[in-house]
mmCIF file of C-alpha atoms in Angstrom:
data_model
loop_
_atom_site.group_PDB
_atom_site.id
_atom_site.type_symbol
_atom_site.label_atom_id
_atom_site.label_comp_id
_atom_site.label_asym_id
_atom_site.label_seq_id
_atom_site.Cartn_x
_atom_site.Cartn_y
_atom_site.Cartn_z
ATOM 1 C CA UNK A 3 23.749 14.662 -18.343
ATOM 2 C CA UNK A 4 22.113 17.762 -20.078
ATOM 3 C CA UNK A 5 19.265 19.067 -19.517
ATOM 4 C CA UNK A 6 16.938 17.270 -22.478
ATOM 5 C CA UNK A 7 18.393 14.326 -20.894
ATOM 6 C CA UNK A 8 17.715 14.755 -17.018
ATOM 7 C CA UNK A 9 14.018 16.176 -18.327
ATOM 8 C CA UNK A 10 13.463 12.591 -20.052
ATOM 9 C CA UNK A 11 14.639 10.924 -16.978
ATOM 10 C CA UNK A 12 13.018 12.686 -14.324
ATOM 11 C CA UNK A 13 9.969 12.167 -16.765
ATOM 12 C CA UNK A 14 10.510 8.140 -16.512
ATOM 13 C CA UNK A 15 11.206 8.379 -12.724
ATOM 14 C CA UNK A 16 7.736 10.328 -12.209
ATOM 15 C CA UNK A 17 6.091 7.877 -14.578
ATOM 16 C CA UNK A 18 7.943 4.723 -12.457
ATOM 17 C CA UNK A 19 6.401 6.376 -9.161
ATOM 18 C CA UNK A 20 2.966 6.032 -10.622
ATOM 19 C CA UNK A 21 2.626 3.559 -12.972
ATOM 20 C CA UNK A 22 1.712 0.344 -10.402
ATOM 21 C CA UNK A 23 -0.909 2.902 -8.658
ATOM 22 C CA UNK A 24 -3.042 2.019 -12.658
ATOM 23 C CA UNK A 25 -3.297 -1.445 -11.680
ATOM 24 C CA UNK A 26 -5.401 -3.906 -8.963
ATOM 25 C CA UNK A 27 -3.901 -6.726 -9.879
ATOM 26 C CA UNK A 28 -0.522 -8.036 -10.806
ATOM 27 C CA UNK A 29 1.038 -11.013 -13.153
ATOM 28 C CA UNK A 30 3.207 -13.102 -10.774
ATOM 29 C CA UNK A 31 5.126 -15.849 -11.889
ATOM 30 C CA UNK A 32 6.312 -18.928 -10.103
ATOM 31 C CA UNK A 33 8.249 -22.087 -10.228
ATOM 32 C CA UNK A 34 7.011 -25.288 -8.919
ATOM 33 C CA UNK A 35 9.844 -27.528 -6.445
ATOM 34 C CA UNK A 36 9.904 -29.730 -9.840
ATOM 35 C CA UNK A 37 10.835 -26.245 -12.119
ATOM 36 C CA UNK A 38 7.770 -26.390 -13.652
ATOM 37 C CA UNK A 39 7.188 -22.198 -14.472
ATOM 38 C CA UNK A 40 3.296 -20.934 -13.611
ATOM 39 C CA UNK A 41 2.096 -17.526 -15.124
ATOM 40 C CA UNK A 42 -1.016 -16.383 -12.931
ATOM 41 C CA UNK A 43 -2.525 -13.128 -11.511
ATOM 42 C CA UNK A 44 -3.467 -11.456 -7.750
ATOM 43 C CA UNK A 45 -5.045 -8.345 -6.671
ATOM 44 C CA UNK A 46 -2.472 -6.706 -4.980
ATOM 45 C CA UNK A 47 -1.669 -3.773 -2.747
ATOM 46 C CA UNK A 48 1.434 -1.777 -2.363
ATOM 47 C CA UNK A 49 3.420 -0.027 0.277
ATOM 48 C CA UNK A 50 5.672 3.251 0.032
ATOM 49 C CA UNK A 51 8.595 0.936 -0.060
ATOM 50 C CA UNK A 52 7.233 -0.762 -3.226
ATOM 51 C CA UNK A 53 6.592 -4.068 -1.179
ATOM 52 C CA UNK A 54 3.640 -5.856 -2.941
ATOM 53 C CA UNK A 55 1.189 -7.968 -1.073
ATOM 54 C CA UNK A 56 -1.242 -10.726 -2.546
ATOM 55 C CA UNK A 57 -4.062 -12.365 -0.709
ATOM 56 C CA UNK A 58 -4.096 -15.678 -2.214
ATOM 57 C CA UNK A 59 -5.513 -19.011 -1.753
ATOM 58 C CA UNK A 60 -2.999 -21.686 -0.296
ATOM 59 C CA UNK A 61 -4.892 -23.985 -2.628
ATOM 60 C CA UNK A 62 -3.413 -22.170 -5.419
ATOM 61 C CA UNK A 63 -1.525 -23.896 -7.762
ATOM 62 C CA UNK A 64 0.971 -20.067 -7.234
ATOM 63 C CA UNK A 65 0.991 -20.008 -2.906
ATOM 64 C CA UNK A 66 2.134 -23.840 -3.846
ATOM 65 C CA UNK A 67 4.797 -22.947 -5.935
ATOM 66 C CA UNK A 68 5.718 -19.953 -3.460
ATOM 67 C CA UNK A 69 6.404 -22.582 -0.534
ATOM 68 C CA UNK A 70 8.551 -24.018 -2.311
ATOM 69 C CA UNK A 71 10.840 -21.585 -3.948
ATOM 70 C CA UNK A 72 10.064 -17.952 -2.683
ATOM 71 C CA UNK A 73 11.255 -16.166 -5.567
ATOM 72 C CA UNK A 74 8.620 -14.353 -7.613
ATOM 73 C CA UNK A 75 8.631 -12.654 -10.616
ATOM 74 C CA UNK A 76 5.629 -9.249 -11.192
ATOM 75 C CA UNK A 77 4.308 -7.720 -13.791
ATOM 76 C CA UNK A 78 2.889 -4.695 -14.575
ATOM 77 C CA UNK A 79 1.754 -3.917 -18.413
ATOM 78 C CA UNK A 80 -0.425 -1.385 -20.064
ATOM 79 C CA UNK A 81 -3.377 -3.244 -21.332
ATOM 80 C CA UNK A 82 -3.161 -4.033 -25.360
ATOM 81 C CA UNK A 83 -6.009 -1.221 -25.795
ATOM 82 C CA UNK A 84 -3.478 1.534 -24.527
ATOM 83 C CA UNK A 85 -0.714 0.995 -26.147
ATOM 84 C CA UNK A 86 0.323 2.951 -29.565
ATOM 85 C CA UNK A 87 3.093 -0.085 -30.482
ATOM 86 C CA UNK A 88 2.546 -3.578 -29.400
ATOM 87 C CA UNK A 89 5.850 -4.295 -29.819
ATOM 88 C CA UNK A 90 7.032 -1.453 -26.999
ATOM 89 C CA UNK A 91 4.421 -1.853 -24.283
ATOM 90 C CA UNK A 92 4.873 0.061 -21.022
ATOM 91 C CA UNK A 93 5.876 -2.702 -18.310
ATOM 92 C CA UNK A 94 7.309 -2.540 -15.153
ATOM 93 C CA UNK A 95 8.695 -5.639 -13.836
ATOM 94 C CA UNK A 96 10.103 -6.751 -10.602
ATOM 95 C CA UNK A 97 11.924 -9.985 -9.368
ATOM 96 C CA UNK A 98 10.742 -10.655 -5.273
ATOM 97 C CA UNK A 99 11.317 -12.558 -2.738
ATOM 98 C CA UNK A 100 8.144 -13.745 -1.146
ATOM 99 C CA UNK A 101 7.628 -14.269 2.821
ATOM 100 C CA UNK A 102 4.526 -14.990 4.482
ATOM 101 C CA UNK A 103 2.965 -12.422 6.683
ATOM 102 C CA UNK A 104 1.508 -14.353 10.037
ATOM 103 C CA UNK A 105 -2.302 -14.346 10.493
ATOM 104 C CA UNK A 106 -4.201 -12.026 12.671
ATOM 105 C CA UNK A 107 -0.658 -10.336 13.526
ATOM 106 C CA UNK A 108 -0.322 -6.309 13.825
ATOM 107 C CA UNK A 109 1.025 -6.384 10.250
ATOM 108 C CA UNK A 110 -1.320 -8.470 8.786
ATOM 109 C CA UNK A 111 -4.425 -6.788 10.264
ATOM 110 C CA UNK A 112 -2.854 -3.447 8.609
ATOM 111 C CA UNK A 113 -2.617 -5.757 5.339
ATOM 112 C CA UNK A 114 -5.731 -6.672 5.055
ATOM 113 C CA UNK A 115 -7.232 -3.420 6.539
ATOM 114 C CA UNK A 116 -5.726 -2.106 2.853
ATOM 115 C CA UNK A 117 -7.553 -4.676 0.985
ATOM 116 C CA UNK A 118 -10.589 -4.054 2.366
ATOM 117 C CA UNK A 119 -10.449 -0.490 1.694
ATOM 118 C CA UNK A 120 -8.987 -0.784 -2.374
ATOM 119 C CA UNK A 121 -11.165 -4.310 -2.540
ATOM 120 C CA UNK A 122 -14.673 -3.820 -0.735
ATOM 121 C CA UNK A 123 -16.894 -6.635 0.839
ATOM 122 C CA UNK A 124 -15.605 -9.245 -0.355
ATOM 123 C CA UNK A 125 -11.810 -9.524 1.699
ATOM 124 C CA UNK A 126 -14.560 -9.430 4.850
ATOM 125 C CA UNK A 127 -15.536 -13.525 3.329
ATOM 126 C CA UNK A 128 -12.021 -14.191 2.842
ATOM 127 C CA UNK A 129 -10.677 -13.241 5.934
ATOM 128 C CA UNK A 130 -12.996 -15.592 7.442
ATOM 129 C CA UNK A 131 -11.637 -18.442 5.147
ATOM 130 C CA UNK A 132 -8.314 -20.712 6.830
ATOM 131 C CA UNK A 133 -6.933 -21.600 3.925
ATOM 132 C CA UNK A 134 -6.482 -17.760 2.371
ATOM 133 C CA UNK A 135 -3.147 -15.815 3.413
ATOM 134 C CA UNK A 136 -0.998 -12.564 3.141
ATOM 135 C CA UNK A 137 1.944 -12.956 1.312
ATOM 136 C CA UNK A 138 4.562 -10.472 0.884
ATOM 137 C CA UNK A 139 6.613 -10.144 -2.302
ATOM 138 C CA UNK A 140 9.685 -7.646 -1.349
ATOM 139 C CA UNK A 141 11.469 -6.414 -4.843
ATOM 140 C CA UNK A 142 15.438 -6.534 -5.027
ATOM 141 C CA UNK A 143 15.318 -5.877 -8.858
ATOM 142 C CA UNK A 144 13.619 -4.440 -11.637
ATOM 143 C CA UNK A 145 12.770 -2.843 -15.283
ATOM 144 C CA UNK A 146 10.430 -0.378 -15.763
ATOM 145 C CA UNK A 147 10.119 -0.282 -19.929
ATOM 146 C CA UNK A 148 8.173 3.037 -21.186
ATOM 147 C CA UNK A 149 9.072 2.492 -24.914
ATOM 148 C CA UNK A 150 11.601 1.689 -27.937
ATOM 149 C CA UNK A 151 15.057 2.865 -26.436
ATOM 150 C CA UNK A 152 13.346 4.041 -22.969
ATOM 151 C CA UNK A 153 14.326 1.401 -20.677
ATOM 152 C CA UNK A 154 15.579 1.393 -16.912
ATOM 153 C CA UNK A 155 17.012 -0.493 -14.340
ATOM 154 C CA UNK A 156 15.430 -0.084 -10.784
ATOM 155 C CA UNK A 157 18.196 0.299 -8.505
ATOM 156 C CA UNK A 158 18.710 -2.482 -6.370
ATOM 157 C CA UNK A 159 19.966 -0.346 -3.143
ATOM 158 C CA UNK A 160 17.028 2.054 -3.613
ATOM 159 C CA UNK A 161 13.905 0.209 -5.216
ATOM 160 C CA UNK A 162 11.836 3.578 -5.487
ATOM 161 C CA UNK A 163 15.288 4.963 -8.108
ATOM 162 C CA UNK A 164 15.656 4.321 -11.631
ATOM 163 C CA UNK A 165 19.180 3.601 -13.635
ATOM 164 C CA UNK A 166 19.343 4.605 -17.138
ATOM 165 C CA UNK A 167 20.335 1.640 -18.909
ATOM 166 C CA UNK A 168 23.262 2.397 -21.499
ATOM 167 C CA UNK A 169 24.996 0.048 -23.942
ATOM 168 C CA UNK A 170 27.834 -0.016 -21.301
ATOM 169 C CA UNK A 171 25.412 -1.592 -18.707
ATOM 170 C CA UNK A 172 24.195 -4.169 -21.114
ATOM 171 C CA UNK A 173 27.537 -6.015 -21.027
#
């Protein structure tokens, strides 16, 4: 790799590091046990190993479809107002596998300890509520997208490293 080359890519790996820290919520989708897809949305917080966490309703139509097949797909996008080219929006997705994190255990008291910090009063009402709960999406894959021809595979033995995708990886 030159050095033009290694400056754009440690560029996109900087950018990678800090582009989920722009967002409080996340675009999850989901697939009901009869393969019916569901696009929705969760406030979210992250860990240092990139694991996402949603506090969600089990009355959601998304915890539902989580039961029932744990595989999740995020998204992170620039808003429509940011972006120079519609067509080439910055976007980081992630494919997950979701597990649930245990009520009033170690882990989730540090879970929602996080939300109440990034979210305020109101996780103090929904801890309070049964049917709300701490799920954890853990990514194995991903894209982060930054423009036209600026495109990278996360690396599925290191989540937090990007892979320059080449015409020889597309195949």
């Amino acid at each position: 790799m030159n050095n033009i080359m290694m400056t754009q890519f440690e560029k996109a790996q900087t950018e990678y590091e800090n582009f989920p820290q722009g967002f409080t919520s996340i675009i999850i989708s989901t697939v009901s046990k009869e393969g019916i897809p569901n696009a929705s949305y969760a406030p979210f917080v992250m860990d240092d190993d990139k694991n996402i966490y949603i506090y969600v309703s089990g009355l959601a139509t998304h915890t539902q479809n989580i039961y029932a097949s744990p595989y999740v797909s995020v998204l992170f996008i620039d808003d429509e107002v940011k972006t120079k080219q519609i067509f080439a929006r910055r976007r980081l997705n992630f494919d997950c596998t979701a597990s649930l994190i245990e009520r009033d255990t170690e882990k989730w008291q540090q879970i929602v300890d996080k939300f109440q910090i990034r979210f305020g009063e109101l996780i103090t009402t929904l801890r309070s509520l049964p049917d709300f709960r701490i799920l954890q999406l853990k990514p194995h894959s991903g894209r982060f997208v930054i423009g036209f021809g600026s495109a990278y595979n996360i690396n599925a033995d290191n989540i937090n490293q990007l892979v320059q995708i080449t015409k020889d990886s597309l195949s």
